[in-house]
mmCIF file of C-alpha atoms and ligand atoms in Angstrom:
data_model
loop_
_atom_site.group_PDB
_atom_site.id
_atom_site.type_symbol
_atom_site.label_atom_id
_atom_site.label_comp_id
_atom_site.label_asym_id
_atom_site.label_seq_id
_atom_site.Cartn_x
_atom_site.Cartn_y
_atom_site.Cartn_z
ATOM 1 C CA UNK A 1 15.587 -6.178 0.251
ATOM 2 C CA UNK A 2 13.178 -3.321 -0.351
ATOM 3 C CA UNK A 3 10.466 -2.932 2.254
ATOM 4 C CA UNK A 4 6.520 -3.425 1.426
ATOM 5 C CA UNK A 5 3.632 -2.726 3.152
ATOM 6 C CA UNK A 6 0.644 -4.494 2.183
ATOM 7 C CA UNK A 7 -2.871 -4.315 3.336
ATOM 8 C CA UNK A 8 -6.113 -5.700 3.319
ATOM 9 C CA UNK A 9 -9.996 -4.739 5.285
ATOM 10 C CA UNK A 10 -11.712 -7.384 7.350
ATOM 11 C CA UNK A 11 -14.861 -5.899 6.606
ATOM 12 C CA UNK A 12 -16.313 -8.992 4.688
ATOM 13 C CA UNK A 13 -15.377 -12.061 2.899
ATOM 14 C CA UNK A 14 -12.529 -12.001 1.161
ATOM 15 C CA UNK A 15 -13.195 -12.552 -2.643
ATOM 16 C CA UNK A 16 -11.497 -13.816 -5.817
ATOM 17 C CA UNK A 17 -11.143 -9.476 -6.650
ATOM 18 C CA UNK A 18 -8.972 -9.589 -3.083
ATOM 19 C CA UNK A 19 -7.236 -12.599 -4.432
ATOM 20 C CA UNK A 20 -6.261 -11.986 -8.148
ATOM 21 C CA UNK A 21 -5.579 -8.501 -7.563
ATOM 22 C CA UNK A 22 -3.646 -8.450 -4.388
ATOM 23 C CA UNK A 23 -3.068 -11.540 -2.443
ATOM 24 C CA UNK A 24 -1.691 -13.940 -5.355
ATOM 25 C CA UNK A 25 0.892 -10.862 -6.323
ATOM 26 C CA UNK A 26 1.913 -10.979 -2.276
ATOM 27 C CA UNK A 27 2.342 -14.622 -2.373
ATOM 28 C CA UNK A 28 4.427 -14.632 -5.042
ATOM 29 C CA UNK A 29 6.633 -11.542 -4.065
ATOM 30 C CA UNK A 30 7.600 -13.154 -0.792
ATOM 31 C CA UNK A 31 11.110 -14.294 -1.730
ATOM 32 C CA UNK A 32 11.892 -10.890 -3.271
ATOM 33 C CA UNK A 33 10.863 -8.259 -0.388
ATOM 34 C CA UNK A 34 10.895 -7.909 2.752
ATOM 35 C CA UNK A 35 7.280 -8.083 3.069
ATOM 36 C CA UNK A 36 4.467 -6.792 6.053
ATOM 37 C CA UNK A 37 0.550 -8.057 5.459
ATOM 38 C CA UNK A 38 -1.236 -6.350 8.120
ATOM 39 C CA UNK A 39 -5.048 -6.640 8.910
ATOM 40 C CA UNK A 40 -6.364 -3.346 8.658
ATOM 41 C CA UNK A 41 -8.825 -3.929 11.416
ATOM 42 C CA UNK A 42 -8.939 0.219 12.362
ATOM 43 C CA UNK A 43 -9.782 0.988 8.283
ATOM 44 C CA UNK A 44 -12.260 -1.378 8.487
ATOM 45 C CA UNK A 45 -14.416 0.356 11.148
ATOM 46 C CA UNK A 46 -14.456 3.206 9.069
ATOM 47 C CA UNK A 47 -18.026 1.984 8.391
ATOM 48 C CA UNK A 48 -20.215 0.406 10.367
ATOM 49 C CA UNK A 49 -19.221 -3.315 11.688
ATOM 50 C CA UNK A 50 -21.113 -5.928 14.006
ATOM 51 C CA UNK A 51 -18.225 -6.318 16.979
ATOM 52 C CA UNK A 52 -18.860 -10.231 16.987
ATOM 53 C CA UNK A 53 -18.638 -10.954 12.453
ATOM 54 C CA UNK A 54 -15.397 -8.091 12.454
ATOM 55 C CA UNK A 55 -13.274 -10.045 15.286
ATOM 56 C CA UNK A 56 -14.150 -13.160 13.585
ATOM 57 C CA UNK A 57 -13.032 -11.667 10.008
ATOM 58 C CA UNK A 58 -10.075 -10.415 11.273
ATOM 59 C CA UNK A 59 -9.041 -14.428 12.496
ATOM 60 C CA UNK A 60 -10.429 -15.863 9.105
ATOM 61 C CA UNK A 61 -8.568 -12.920 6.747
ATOM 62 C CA UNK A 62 -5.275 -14.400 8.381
ATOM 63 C CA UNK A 63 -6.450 -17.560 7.787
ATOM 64 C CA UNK A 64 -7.213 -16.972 4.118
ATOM 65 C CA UNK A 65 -3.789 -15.363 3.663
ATOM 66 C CA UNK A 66 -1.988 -17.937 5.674
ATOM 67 C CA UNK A 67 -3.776 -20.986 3.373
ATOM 68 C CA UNK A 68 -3.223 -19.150 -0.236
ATOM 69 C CA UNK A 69 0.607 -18.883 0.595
ATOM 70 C CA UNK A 70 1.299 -16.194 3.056
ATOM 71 C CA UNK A 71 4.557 -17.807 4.669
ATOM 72 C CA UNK A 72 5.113 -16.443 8.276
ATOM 73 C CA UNK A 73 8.552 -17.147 8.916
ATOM 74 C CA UNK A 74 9.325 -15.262 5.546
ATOM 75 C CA UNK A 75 7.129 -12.162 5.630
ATOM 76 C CA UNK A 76 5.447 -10.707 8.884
ATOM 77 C CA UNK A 77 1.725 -10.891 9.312
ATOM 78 C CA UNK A 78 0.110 -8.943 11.905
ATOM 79 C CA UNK A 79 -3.117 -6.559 13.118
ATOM 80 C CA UNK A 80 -3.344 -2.856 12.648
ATOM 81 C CA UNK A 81 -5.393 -2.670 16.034
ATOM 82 C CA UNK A 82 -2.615 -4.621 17.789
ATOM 83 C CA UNK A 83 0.023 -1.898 17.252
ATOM 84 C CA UNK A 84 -1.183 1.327 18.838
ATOM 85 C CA UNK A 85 1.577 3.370 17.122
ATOM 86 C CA UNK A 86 -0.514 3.633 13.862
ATOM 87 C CA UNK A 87 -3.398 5.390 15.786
ATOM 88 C CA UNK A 88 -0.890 7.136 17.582
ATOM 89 C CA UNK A 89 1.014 8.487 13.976
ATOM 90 C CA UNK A 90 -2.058 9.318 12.068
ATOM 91 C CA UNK A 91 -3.093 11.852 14.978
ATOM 92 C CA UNK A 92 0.478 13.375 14.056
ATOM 93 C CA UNK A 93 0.028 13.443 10.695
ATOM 94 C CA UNK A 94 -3.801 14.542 10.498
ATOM 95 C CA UNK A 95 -1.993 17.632 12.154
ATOM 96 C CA UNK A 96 0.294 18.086 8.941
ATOM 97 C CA UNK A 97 -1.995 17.235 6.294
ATOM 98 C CA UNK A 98 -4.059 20.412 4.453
ATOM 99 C CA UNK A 99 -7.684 19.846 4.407
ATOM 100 C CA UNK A 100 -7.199 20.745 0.748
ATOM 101 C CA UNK A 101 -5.548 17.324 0.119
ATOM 102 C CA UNK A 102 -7.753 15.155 2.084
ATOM 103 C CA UNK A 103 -10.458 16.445 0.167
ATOM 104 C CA UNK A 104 -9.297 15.569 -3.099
ATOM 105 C CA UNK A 105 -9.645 11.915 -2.178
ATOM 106 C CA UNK A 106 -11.489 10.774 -4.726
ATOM 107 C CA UNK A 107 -12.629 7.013 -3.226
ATOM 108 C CA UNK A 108 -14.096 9.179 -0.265
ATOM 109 C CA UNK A 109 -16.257 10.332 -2.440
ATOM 110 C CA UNK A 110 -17.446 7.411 -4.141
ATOM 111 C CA UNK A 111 -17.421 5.835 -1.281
ATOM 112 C CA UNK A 112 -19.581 8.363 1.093
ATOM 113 C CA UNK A 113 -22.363 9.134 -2.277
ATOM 114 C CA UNK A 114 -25.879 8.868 -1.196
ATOM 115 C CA UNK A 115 -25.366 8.053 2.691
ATOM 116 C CA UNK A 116 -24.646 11.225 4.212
ATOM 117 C CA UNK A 117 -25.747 11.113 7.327
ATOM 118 C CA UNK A 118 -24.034 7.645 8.081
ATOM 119 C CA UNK A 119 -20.153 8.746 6.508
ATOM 120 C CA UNK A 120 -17.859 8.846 9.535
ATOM 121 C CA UNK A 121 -14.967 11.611 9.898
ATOM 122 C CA UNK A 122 -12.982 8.029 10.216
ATOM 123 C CA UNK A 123 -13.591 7.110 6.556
ATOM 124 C CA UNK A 124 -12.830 10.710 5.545
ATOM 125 C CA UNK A 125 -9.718 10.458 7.442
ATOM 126 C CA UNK A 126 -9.048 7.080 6.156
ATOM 127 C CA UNK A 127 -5.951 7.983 3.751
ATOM 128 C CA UNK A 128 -4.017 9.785 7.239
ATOM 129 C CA UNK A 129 -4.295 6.455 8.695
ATOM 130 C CA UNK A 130 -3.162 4.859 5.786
ATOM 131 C CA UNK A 131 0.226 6.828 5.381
ATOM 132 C CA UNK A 132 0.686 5.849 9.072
ATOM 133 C CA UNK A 133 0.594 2.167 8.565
ATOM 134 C CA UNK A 134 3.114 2.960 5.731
ATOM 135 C CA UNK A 135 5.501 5.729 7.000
ATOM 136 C CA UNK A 136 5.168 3.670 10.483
ATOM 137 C CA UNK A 137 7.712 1.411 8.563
ATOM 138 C CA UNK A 138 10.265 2.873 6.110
ATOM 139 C CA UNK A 139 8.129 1.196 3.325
ATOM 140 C CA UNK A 140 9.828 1.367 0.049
ATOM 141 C CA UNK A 141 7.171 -0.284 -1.865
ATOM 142 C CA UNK A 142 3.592 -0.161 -1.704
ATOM 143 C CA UNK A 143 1.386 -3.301 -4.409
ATOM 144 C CA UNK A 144 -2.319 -1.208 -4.628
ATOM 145 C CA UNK A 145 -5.128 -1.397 -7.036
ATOM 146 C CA UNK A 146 -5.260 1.609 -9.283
ATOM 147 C CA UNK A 147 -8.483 2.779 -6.796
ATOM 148 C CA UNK A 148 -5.566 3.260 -4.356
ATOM 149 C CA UNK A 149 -2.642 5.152 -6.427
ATOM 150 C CA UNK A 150 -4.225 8.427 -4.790
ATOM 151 C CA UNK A 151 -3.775 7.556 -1.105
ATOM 152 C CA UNK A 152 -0.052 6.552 -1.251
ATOM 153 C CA UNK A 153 0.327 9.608 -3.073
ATOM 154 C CA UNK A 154 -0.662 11.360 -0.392
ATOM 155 C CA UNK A 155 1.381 9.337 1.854
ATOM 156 C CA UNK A 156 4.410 10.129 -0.399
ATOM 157 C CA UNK A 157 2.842 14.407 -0.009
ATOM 158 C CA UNK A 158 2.660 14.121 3.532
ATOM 159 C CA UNK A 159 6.150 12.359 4.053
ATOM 160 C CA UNK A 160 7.489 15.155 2.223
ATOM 161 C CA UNK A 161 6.322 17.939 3.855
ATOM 162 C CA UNK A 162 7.132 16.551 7.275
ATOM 163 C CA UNK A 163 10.815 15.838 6.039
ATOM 164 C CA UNK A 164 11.002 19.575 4.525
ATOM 165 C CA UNK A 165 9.970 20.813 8.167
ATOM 166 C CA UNK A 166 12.089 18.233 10.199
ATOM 167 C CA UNK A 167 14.506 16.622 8.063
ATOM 168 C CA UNK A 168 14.776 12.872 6.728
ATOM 169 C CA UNK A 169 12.099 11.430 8.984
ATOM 170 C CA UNK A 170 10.265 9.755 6.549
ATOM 171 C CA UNK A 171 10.952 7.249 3.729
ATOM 172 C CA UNK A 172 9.070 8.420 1.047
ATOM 173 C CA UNK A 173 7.446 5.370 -0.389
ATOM 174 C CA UNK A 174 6.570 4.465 -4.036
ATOM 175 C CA UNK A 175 3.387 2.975 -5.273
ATOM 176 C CA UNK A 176 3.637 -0.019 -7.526
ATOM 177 C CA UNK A 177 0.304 -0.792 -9.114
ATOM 178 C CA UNK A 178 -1.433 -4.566 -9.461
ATOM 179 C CA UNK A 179 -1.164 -5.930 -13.403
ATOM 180 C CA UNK A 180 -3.138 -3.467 -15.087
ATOM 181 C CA UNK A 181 -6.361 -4.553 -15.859
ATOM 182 C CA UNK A 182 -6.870 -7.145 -12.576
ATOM 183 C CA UNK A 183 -9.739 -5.081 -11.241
ATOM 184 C CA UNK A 184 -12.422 -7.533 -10.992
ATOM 185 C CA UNK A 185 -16.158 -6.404 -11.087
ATOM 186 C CA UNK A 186 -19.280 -7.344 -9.934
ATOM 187 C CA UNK A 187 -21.217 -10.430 -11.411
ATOM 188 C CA UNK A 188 -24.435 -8.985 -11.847
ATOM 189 C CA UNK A 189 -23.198 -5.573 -12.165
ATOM 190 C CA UNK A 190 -20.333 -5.523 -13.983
ATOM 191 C CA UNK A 191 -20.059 -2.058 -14.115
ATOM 192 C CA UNK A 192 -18.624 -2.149 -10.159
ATOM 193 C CA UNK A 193 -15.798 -3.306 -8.827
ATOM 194 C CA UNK A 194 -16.023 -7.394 -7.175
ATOM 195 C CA UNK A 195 -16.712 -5.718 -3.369
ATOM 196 C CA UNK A 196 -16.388 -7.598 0.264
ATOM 197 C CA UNK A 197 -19.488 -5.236 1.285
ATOM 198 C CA UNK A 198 -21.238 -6.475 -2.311
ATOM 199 C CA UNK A 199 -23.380 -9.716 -3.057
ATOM 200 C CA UNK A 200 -22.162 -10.132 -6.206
ATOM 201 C CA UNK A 201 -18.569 -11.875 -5.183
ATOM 202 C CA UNK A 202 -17.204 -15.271 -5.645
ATOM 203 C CA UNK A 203 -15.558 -15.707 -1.911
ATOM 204 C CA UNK A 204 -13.006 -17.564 -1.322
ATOM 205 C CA UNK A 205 -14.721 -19.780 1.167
ATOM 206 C CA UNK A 206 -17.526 -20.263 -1.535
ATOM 207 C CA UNK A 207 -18.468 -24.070 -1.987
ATOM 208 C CA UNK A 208 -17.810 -25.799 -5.651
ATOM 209 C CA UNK A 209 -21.734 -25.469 -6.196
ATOM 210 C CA UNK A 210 -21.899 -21.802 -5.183
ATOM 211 C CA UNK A 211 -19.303 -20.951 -7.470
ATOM 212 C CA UNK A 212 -20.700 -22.938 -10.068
ATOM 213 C CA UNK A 213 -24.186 -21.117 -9.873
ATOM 214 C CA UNK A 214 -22.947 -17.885 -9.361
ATOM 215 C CA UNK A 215 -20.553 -17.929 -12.302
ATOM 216 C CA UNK A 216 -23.501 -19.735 -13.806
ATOM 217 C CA UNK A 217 -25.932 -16.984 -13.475
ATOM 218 C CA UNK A 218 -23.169 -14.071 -13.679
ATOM 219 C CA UNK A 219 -25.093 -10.793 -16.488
ATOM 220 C CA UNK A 220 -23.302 -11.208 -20.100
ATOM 221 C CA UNK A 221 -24.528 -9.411 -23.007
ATOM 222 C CA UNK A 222 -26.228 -11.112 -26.523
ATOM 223 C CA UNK A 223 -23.248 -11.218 -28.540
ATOM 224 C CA UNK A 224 -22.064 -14.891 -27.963
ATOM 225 C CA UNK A 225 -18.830 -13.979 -28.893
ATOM 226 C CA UNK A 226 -16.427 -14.547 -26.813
ATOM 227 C CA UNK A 227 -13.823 -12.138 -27.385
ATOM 228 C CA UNK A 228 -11.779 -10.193 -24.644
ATOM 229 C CA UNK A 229 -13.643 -6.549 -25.741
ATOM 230 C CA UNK A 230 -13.661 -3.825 -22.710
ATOM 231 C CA UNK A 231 -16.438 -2.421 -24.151
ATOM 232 C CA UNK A 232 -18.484 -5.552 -23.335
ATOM 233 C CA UNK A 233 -18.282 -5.274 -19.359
ATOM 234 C CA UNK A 234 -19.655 -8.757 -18.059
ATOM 235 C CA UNK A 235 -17.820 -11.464 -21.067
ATOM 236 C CA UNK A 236 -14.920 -9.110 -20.595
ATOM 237 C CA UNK A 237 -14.754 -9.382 -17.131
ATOM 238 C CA UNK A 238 -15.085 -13.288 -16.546
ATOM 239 C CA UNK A 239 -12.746 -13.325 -19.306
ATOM 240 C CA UNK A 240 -10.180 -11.456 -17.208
ATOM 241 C CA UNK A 241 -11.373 -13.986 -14.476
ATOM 242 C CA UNK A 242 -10.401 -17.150 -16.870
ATOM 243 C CA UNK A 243 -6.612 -15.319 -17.633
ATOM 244 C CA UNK A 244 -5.960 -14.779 -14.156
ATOM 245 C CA UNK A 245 -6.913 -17.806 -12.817
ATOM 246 C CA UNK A 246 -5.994 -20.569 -15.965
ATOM 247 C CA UNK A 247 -2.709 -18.253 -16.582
ATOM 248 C CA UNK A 248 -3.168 -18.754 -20.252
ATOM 249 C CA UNK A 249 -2.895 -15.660 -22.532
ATOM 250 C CA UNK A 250 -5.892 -13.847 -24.138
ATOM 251 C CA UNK A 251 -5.056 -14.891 -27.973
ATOM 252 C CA UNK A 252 -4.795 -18.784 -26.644
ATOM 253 C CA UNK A 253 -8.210 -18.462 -24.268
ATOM 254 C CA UNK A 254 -10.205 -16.417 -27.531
ATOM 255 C CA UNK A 255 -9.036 -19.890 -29.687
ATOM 256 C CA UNK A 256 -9.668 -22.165 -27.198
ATOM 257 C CA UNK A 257 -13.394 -20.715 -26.886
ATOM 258 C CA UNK A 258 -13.752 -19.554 -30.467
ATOM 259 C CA UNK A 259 -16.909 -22.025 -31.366
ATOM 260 C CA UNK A 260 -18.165 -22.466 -28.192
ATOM 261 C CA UNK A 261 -20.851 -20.428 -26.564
ATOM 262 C CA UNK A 262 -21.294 -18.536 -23.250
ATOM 263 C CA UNK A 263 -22.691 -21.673 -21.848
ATOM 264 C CA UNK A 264 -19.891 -23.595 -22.475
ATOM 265 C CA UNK A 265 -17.497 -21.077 -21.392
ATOM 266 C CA UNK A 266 -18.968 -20.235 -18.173
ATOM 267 C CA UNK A 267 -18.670 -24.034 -17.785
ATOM 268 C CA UNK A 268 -15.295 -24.581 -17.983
ATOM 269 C CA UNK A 269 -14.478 -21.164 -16.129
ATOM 270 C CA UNK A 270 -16.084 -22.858 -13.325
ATOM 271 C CA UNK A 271 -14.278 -25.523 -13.194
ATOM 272 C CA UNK A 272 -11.201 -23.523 -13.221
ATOM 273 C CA UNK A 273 -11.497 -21.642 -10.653
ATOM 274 C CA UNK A 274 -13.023 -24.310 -8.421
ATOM 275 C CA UNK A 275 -9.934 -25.913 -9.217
ATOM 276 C CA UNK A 276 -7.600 -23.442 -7.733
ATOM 277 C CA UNK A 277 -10.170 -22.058 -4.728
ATOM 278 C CA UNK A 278 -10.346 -25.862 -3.340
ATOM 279 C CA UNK A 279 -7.009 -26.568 -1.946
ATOM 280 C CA UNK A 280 -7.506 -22.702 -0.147
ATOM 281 C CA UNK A 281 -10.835 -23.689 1.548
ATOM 282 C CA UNK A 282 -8.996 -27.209 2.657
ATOM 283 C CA UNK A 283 -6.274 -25.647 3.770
ATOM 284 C CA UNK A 284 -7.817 -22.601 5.788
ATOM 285 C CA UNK A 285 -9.902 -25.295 7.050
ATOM 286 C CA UNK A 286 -6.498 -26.928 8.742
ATOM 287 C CA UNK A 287 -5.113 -23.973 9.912
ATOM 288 C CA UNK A 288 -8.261 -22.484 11.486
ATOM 289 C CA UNK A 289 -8.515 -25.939 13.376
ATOM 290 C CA UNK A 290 -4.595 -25.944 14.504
ATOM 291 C CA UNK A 291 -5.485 -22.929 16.464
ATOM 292 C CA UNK A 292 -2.323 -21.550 14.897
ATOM 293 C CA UNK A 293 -3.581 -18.167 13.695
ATOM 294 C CA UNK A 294 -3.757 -16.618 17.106
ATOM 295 C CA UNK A 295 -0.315 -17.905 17.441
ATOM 296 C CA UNK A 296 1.101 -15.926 14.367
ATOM 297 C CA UNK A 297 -0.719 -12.493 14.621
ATOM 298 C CA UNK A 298 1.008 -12.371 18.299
ATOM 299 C CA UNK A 299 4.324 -13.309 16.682
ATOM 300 C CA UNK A 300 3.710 -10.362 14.070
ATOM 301 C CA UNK A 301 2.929 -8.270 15.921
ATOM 302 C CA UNK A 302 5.721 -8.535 18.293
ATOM 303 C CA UNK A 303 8.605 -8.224 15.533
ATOM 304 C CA UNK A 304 7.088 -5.341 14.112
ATOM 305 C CA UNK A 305 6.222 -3.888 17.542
ATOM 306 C CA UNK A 306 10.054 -1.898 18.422
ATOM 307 C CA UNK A 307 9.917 -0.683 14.984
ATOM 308 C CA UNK A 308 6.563 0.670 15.256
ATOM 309 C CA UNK A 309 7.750 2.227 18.241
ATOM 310 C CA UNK A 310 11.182 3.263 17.259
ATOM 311 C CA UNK A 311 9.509 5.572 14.677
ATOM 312 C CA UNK A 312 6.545 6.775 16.562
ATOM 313 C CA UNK A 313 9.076 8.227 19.637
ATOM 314 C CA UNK A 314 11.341 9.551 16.985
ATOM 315 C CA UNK A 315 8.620 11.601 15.697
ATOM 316 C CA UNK A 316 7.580 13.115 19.190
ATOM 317 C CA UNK A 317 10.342 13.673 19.753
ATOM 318 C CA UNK A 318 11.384 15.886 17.056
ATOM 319 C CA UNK A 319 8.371 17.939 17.390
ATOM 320 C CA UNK A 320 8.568 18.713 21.062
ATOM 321 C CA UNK A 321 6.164 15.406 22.642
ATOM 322 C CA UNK A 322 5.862 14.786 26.202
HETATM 323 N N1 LIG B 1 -12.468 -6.046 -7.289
HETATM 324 C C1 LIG B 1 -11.163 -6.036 -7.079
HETATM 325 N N2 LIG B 1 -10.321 -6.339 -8.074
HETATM 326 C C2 LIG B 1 -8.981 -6.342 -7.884
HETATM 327 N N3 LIG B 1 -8.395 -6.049 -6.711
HETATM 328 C C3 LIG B 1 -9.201 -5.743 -5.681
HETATM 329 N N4 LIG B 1 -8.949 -5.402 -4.403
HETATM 330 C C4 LIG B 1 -10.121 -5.175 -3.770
HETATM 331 N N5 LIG B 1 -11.146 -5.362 -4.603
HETATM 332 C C5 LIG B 1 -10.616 -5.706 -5.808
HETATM 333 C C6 LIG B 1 -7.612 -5.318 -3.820
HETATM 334 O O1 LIG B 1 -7.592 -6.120 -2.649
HETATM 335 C C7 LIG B 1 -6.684 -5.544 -1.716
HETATM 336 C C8 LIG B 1 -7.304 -5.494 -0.363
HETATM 337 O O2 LIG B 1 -8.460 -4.697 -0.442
HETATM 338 P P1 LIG B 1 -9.039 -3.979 0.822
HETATM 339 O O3 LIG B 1 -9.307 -4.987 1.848
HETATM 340 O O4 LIG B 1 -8.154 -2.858 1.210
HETATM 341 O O5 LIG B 1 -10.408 -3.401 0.377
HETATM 342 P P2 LIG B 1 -10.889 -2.556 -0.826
HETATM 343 O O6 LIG B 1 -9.797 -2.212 -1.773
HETATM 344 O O7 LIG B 1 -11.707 -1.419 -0.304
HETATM 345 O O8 LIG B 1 -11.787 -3.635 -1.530
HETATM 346 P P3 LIG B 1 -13.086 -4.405 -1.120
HETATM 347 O O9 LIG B 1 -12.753 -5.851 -1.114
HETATM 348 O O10 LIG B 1 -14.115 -3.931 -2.034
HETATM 349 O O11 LIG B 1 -13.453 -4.031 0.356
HETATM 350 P P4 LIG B 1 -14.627 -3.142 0.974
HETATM 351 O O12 LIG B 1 -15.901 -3.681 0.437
HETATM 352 O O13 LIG B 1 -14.469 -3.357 2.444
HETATM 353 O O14 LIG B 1 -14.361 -1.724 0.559
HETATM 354 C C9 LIG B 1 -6.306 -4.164 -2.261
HETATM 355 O O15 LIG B 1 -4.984 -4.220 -2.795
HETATM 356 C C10 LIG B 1 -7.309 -3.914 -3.353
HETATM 357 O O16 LIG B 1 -6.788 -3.104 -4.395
#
């Protein structure tokens, strides 16, 4: 089976944008690859993180992925921080990566606009620590939103030039992007991406009633038409919401809504993804109380712990470490 790495931030609460555009694909792929979640605990101090709330999100991220399907005798789940070899790597490859390329990163720059002072040379370096986790692994395959097509490229860049240099060290992975279009945005401002640092998420640890005032409350436009139209950011976006979540098809969800209004819509959008976040929350709630999840990151981490290290002291090696 073709190897995928797969990886997702404690840096917040994990939201339904986390969950339609990444988690609900890895759930579903786990028969079909051999498959590695990992907690990217080291990305996620890239910024700024309260020690206590970040050790606690990386124990409830498991959780989350554990209760929406994550199956850990099929697929490994582990934590970045928990595997020194990824530090270790992305030193080595920081050394073999132009500046040129780093720089080009465009979600560095989004992501550092208007705080200057407070942008780390971590989150500049992010994407070297990124190809680690990857090229740590002989990934094949690796699922990413479109914001993150750029950093496995890189990853595929740098794997190249080291194997031009050395030789086949490297597996030079592929990115596979998320069903186009599952970028969820904002609520209230539509015109951003759904964001674990934002406000303007549905988690999924929300309550019924939270979602139902949120999604209640969430900007539309003064159209009342509800009609999947890109151009028309917030109706287009909870539309995408309502697809994702009912798995019916545009055509049949335009019909279904055709003489209702936004009201009505936001009603029954709601409902359905109460619906499917409820059995999550219950079951997180049972796993978090089985004291399991400790139990599981250990047991990741130790399978993919002689692979880690396999590749890391093949890599010294062939450039003249210790
Ligand atoms: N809004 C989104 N819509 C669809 N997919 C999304 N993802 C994130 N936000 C959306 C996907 O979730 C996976 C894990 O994301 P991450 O933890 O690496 O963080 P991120 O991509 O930087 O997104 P966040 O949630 O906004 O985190 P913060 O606020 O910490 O930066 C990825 O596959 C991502 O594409």
């Amino acid at each position: 089976m073709k190897k995928v790495f797969s990886g997702i931030k404690p840096s917040g609460d994990i939201h339904i944008g986390n969950y339609l555009g990444a988690i609900k694909g890895w759930v579903d792929s786990q028969d079909d690859f051999d498959n590695i979640f990992c907690i990217v605990d080291l990305h996620a101090i890239t910024v700024q993180q309260d020690p206590k709330i970040l050790k606690e999100k990386i124990r409830e991220t498991a959780g989350l992925l554990l209760a929406c399907g994550i199956d850990s005798e099929k697929s490994v789940l582990f934590v970045q921080s928990h595997i020194s070899a990824h530090s270790e790597l992305a030193w080595i490859l920081n050394c073999f990566t132009p500046m040129g390329w780093m720089q080009r990163m465009t979600q560095f720059k989004e992501k550092s606009e208007g705080q200057k002072d407070k942008v780390s040379v971590g989150l500049f370096d992010y994407p070297a620590l990124m190809s680690a986790d990857i090229l740590l692994y002989d990934t094949d395959i690796v699922p990413v939103g479109e914001d993150q097509t750029q950093h496995v490229e890189l990853a595929r860049d740098i794997a190249k030039r080291f194997n031009s240099i050395y030789g086949q060290v490297f597996n030079v992975p592929k990115a596979v992007v998320t069903k186009p279009g599952a970028r969820i945005m904002g609520l209230q401002k539509p015109e951003n991406k759904m964001s674990k640092g934002g406000s303007d998420t549905i988690g999924l640890l929300d309550s019924a009633d939270d979602i139902r005032k949120k999604i209640a409350s969430a900007v539309t436009d003064s159209d009342n038409e509800i009609k999947f139209d890109s151009n028309r950011a917030g109706i287009y976006n909870l539309l995408t919401i309502y697809e994702l979540f009912s798995g019916l098809d545009q055509g049949e969800i335009e019909k279904k809504f055709a003489e209702k209004g936004y009201a009505d819509f936001k009603k029954d959008l709601a409902e359905v993804v109460v619906v499917d976040l409820e059995p999550i929350r219950e079951k997180y709630n049972d796993i978090k109380e089985s004291g399991e999840i400790e139990k599981i990151l250990e047991k990741g981490a130790d399978k993919v712990r002689p692979i880690a290290e396999k590749k890391l002291k093949e890599v010294k090696n062939i450039i003249g470490l210790g």
